[in-house]
GROMACS .gro file of C-alpha atoms in nm:
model
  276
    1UNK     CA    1  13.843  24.306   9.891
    2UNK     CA    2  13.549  24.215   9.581
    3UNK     CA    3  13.743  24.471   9.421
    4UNK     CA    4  14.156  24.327   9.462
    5UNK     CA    5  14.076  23.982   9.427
    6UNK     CA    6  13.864  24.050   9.085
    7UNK     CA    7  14.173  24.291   8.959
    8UNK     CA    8  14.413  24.026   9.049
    9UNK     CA    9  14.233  23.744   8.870
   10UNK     CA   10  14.239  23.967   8.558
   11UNK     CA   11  14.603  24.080   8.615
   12UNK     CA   12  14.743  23.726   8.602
   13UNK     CA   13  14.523  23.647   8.303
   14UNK     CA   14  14.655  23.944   8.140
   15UNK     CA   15  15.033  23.839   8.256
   16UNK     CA   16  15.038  23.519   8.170
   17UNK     CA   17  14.903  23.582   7.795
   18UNK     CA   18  15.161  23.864   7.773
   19UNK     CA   19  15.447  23.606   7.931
   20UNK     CA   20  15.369  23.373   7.712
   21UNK     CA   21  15.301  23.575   7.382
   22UNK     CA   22  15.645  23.675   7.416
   23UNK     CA   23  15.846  23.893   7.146
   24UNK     CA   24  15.750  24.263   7.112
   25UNK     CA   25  15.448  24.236   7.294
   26UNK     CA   26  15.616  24.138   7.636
   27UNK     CA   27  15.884  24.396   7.582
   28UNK     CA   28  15.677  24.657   7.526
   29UNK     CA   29  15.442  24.607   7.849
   30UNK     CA   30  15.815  24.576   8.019
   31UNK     CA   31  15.847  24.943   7.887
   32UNK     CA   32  15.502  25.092   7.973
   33UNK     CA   33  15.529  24.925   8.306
   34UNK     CA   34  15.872  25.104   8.383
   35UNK     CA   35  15.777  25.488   8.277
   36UNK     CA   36  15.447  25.445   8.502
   37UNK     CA   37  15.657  25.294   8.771
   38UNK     CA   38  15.892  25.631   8.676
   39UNK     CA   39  15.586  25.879   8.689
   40UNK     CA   40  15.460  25.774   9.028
   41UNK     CA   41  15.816  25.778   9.189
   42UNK     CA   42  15.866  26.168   9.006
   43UNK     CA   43  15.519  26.230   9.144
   44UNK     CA   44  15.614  26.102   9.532
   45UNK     CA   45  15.937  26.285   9.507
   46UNK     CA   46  15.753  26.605   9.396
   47UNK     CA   47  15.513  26.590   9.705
   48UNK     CA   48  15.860  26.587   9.858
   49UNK     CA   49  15.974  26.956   9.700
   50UNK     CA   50  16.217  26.756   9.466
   51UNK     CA   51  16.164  26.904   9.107
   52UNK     CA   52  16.329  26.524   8.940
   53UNK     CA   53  16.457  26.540   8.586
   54UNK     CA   54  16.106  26.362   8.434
   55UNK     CA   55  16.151  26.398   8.034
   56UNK     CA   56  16.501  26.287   8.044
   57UNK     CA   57  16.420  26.029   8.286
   58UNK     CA   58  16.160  25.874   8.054
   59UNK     CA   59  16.444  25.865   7.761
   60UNK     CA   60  16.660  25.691   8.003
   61UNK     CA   61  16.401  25.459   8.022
   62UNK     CA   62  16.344  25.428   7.682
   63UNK     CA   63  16.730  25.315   7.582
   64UNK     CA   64  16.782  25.099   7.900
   65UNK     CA   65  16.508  24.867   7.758
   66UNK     CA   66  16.602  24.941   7.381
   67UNK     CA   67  16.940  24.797   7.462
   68UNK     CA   68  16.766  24.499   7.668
   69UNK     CA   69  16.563  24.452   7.364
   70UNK     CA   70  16.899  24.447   7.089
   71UNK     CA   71  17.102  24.242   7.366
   72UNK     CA   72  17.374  24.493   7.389
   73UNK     CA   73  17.582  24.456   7.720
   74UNK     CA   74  17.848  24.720   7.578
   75UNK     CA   75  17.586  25.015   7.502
   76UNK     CA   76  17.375  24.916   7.777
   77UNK     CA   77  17.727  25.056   7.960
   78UNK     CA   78  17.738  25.321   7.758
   79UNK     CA   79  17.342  25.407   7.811
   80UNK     CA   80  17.411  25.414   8.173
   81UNK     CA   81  17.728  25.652   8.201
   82UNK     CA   82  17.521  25.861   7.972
   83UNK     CA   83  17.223  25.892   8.188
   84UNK     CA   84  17.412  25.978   8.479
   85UNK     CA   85  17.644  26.246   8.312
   86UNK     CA   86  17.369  26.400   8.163
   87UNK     CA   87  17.128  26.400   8.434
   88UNK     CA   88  17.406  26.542   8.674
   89UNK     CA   89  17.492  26.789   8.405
   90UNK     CA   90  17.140  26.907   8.459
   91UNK     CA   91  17.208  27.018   8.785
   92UNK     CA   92  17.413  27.310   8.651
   93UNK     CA   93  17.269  27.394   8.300
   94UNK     CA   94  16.911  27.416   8.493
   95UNK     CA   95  17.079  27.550   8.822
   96UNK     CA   96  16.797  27.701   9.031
   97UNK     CA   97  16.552  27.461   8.885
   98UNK     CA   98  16.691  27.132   8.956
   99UNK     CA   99  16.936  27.101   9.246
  100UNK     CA  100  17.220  26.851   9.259
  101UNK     CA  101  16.938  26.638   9.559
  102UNK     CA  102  16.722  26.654   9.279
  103UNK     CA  103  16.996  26.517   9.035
  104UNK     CA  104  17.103  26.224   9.264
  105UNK     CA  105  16.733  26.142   9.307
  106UNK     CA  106  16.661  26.112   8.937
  107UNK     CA  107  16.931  25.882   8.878
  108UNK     CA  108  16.866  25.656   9.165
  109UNK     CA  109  16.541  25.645   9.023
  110UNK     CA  110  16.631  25.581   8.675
  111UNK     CA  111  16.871  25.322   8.741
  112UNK     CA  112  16.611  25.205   9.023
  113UNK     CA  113  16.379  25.111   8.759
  114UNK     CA  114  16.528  25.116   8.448
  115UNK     CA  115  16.750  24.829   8.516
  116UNK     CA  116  16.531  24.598   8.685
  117UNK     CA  117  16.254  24.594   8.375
  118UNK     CA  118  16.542  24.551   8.137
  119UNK     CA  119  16.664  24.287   8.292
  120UNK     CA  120  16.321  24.170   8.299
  121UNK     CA  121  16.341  24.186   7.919
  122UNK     CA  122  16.685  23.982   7.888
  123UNK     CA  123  16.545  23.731   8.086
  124UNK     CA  124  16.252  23.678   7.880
  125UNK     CA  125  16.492  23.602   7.639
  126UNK     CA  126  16.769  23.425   7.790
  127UNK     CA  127  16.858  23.090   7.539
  128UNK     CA  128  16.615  23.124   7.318
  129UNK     CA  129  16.683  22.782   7.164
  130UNK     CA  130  16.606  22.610   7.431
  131UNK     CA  131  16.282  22.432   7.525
  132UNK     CA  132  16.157  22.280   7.822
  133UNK     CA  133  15.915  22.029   7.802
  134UNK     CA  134  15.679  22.012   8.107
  135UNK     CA  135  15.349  21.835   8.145
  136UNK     CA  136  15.158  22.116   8.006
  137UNK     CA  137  15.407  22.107   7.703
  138UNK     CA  138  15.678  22.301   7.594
  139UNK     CA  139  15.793  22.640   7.716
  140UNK     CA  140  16.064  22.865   7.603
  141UNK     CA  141  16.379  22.855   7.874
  142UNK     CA  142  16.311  23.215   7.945
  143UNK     CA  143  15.937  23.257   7.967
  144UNK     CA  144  15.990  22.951   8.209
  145UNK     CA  145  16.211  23.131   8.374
  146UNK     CA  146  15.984  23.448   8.389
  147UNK     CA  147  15.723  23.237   8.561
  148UNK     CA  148  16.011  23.107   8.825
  149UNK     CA  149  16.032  23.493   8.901
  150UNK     CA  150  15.691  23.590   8.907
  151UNK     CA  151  15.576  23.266   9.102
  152UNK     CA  152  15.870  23.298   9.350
  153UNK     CA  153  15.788  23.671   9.423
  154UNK     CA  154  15.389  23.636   9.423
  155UNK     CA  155  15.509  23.302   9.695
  156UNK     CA  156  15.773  23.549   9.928
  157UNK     CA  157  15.433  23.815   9.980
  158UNK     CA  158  15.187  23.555  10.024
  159UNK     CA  159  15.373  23.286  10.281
  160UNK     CA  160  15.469  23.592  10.444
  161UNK     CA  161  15.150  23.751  10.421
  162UNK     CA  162  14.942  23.473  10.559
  163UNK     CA  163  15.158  23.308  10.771
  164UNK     CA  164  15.208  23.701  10.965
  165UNK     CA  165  14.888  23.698  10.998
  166UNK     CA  166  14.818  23.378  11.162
  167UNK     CA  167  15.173  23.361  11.396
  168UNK     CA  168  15.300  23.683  11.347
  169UNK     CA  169  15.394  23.858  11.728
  170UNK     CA  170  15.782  23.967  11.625
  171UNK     CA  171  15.815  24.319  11.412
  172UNK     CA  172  16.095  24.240  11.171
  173UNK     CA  173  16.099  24.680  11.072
  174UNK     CA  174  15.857  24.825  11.298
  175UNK     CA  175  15.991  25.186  11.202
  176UNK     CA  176  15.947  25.118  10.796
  177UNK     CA  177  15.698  24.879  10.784
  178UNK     CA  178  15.504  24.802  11.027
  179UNK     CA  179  15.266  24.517  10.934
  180UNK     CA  180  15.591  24.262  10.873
  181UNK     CA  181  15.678  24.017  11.146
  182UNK     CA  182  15.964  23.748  11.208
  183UNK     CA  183  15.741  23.502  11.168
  184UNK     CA  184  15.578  23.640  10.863
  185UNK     CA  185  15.935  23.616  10.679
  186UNK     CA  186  16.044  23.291  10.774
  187UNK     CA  187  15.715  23.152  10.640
  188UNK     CA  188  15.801  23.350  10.330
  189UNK     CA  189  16.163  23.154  10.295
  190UNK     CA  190  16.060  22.814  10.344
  191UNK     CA  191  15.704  22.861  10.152
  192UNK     CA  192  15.895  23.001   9.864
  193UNK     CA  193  16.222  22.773   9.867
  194UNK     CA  194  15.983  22.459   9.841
  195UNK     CA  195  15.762  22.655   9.565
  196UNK     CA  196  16.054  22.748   9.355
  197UNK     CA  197  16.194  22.406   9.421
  198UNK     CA  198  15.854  22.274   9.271
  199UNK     CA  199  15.883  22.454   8.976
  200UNK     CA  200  16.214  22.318   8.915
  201UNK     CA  201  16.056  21.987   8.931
  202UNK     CA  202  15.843  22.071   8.734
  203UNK     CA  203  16.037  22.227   8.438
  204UNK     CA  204  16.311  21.984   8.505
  205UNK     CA  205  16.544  22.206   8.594
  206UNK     CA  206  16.812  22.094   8.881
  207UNK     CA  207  16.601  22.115   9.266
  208UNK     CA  208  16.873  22.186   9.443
  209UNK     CA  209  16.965  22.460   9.241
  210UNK     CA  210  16.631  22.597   9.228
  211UNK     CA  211  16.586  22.553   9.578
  212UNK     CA  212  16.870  22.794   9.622
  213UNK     CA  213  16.714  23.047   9.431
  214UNK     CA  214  16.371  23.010   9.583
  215UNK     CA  215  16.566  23.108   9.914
  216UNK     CA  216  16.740  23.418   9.768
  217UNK     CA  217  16.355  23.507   9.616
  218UNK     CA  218  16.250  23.547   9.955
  219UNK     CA  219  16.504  23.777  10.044
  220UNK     CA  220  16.554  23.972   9.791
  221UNK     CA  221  16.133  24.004   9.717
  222UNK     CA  222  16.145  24.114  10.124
  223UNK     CA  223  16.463  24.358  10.090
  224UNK     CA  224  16.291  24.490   9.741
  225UNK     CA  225  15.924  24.552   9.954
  226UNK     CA  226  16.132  24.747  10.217
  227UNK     CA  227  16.329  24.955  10.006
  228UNK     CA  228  15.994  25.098   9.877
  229UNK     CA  229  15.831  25.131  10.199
  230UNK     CA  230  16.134  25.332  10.312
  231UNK     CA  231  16.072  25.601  10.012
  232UNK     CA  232  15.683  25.592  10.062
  233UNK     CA  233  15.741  25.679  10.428
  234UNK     CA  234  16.004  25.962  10.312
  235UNK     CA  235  15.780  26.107  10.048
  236UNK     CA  236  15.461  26.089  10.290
  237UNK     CA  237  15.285  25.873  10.066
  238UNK     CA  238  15.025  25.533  10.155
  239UNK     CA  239  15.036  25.427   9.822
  240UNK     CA  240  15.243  25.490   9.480
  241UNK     CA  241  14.922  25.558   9.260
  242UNK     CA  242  14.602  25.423   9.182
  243UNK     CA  243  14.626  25.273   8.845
  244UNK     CA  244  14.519  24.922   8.963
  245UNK     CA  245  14.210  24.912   9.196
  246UNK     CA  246  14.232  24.761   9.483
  247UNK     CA  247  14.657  24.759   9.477
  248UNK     CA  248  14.727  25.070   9.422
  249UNK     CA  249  14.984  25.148   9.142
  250UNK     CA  250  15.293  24.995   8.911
  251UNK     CA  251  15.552  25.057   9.187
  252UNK     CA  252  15.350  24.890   9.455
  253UNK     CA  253  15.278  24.639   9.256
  254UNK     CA  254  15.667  24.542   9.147
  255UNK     CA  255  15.854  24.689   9.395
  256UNK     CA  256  15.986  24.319   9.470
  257UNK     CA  257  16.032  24.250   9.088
  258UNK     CA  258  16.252  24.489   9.093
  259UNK     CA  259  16.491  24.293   9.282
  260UNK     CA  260  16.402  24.003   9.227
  261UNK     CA  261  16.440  24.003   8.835
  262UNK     CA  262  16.801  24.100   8.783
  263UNK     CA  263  16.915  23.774   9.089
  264UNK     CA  264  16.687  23.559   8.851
  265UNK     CA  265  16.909  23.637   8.539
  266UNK     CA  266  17.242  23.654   8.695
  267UNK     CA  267  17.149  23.318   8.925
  268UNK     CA  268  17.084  23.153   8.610
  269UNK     CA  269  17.380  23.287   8.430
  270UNK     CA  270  17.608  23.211   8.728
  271UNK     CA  271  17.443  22.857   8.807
  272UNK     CA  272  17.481  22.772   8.455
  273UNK     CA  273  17.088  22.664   8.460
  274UNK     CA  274  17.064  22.707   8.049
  275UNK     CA  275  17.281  22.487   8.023
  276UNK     CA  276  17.183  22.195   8.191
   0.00000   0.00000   0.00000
């Protein structure tokens, strides 16, 4: 426990200089963070007897976030229908190597990942004009609205986490995960609506609005935890690596990000919250 809590205290230092730094430096962790997220889901799948397409996965990787990073929407299509041509193309020019299972699996995985961190990286730098001036001064419109994402995620596992283990007597997926209760998620949607709806408050951002979101956080971070679980118990796997003591690795670690960063952009985009 010495060991998670001392880790996390240094991850959120370390995330919230890199949030706030910005510019290449955020981007670039965005990267690293998707190809080890990439590695441990080729190495689960492996334990698995898949044989996943892992160099042209990482390129994949590579011009997802490079057309996050140039703010492309038309070659980020492009990118895509590339990926998956190619990596089904593999299938037959490396027939007896990699089946068409194998294939499928590498471009769910791809797109899995890929999209989520480059969305990440659009976020970041959603209206990039615009300020918004808090009591701990001004902040960028999408850093703040990195920190909505991060805060309402880290919110959905902890309500639920604590409030499971104090009330918790209902299994809400005993046959994928265990450990999560009724009670545990309903803590986690009205713990994170009010915390989101805080941090609208708080950047002065509409509370409604951002209450709204706050309640799709929670659902989406829960959906996002179970989707892993359900391809951890598949591969046969407790955790997806080791690379952080004490909470195992990069997929563990964001495996609610990953659905929880692409609502954040599109709620904002759809809400119209940059413009208010």
């Amino acid at each position: 426990m010495f060991t998670r809590i001392i880790t996390g205290v240094v991850g959120i230092a370390l995330a919230a200089f890199v949030i706030q730094t910005g510019g290449a430096l955020f981007a670039g962790f965005a990267l690293v963070l998707s190809v080890l997220a990439w590695f441990e889901y080729a190495r689960a799948f492996h334990r698995k007897g898949n044989n996943l397409t892992f160099l042209t996965g990482i390129l994949g990787l590579i011009l997802l976030w490079g057309c996050a990073w140039l703010g492309n929407a038309e070659e980020s299509m492009a990118v895509t229908t590339g990926i998956v041509l190619i990596v089904l193309l593999e299938s037959v020019l490396l027939h007896g190597r990699v089946s068409f299972v194998d294939a499928c699996t590498s471009v769910a995985g791809i797109l899995y990942l890929g999209l989520p961190f480059a969305h990440m990286v659009m976020l970041r730098y959603l209206y990039p004009e615009q300020h918004l001036m808090t009591s701990l001064g001004s902040f960028e419109f999408g850093c703040a609205m990195i920190w909505v994402m991060f805060i309402g995620t880290w919110a959905s596992d902890t309500f639920a986490y604590f409030t499971g283990s104090a009330i918790g007597r209902h299994k809400l997926c005993p046959t994928i995960s265990p450990n999560k209760t009724v009670e545990g998620f309903l803590g986690s949607v009205i713990g994170t609506t009010a915390a989101v709806a805080g941090l609208g408050a708080f950047f002065s951002l509409p509370i409604v609005e951002m209450a709204v979101l706050g309640f799709c956080i929670s659902l989406l971070a829960t959906l996002g935890d179970l989707v892993e679980s359900v391809a951890k118990r598949y591969t046969g796997i407790k955790d997806s690596g080791n690379i952080i003591p004490g909470h195992g690795g990069v997929w563990d670690r964001f495996d609610s990000v990953l659905f929880t960063a692409p609502l954040v952009y599109y709620f904002v985009l759809i809400a119209g919250l940059g413009l208010k």
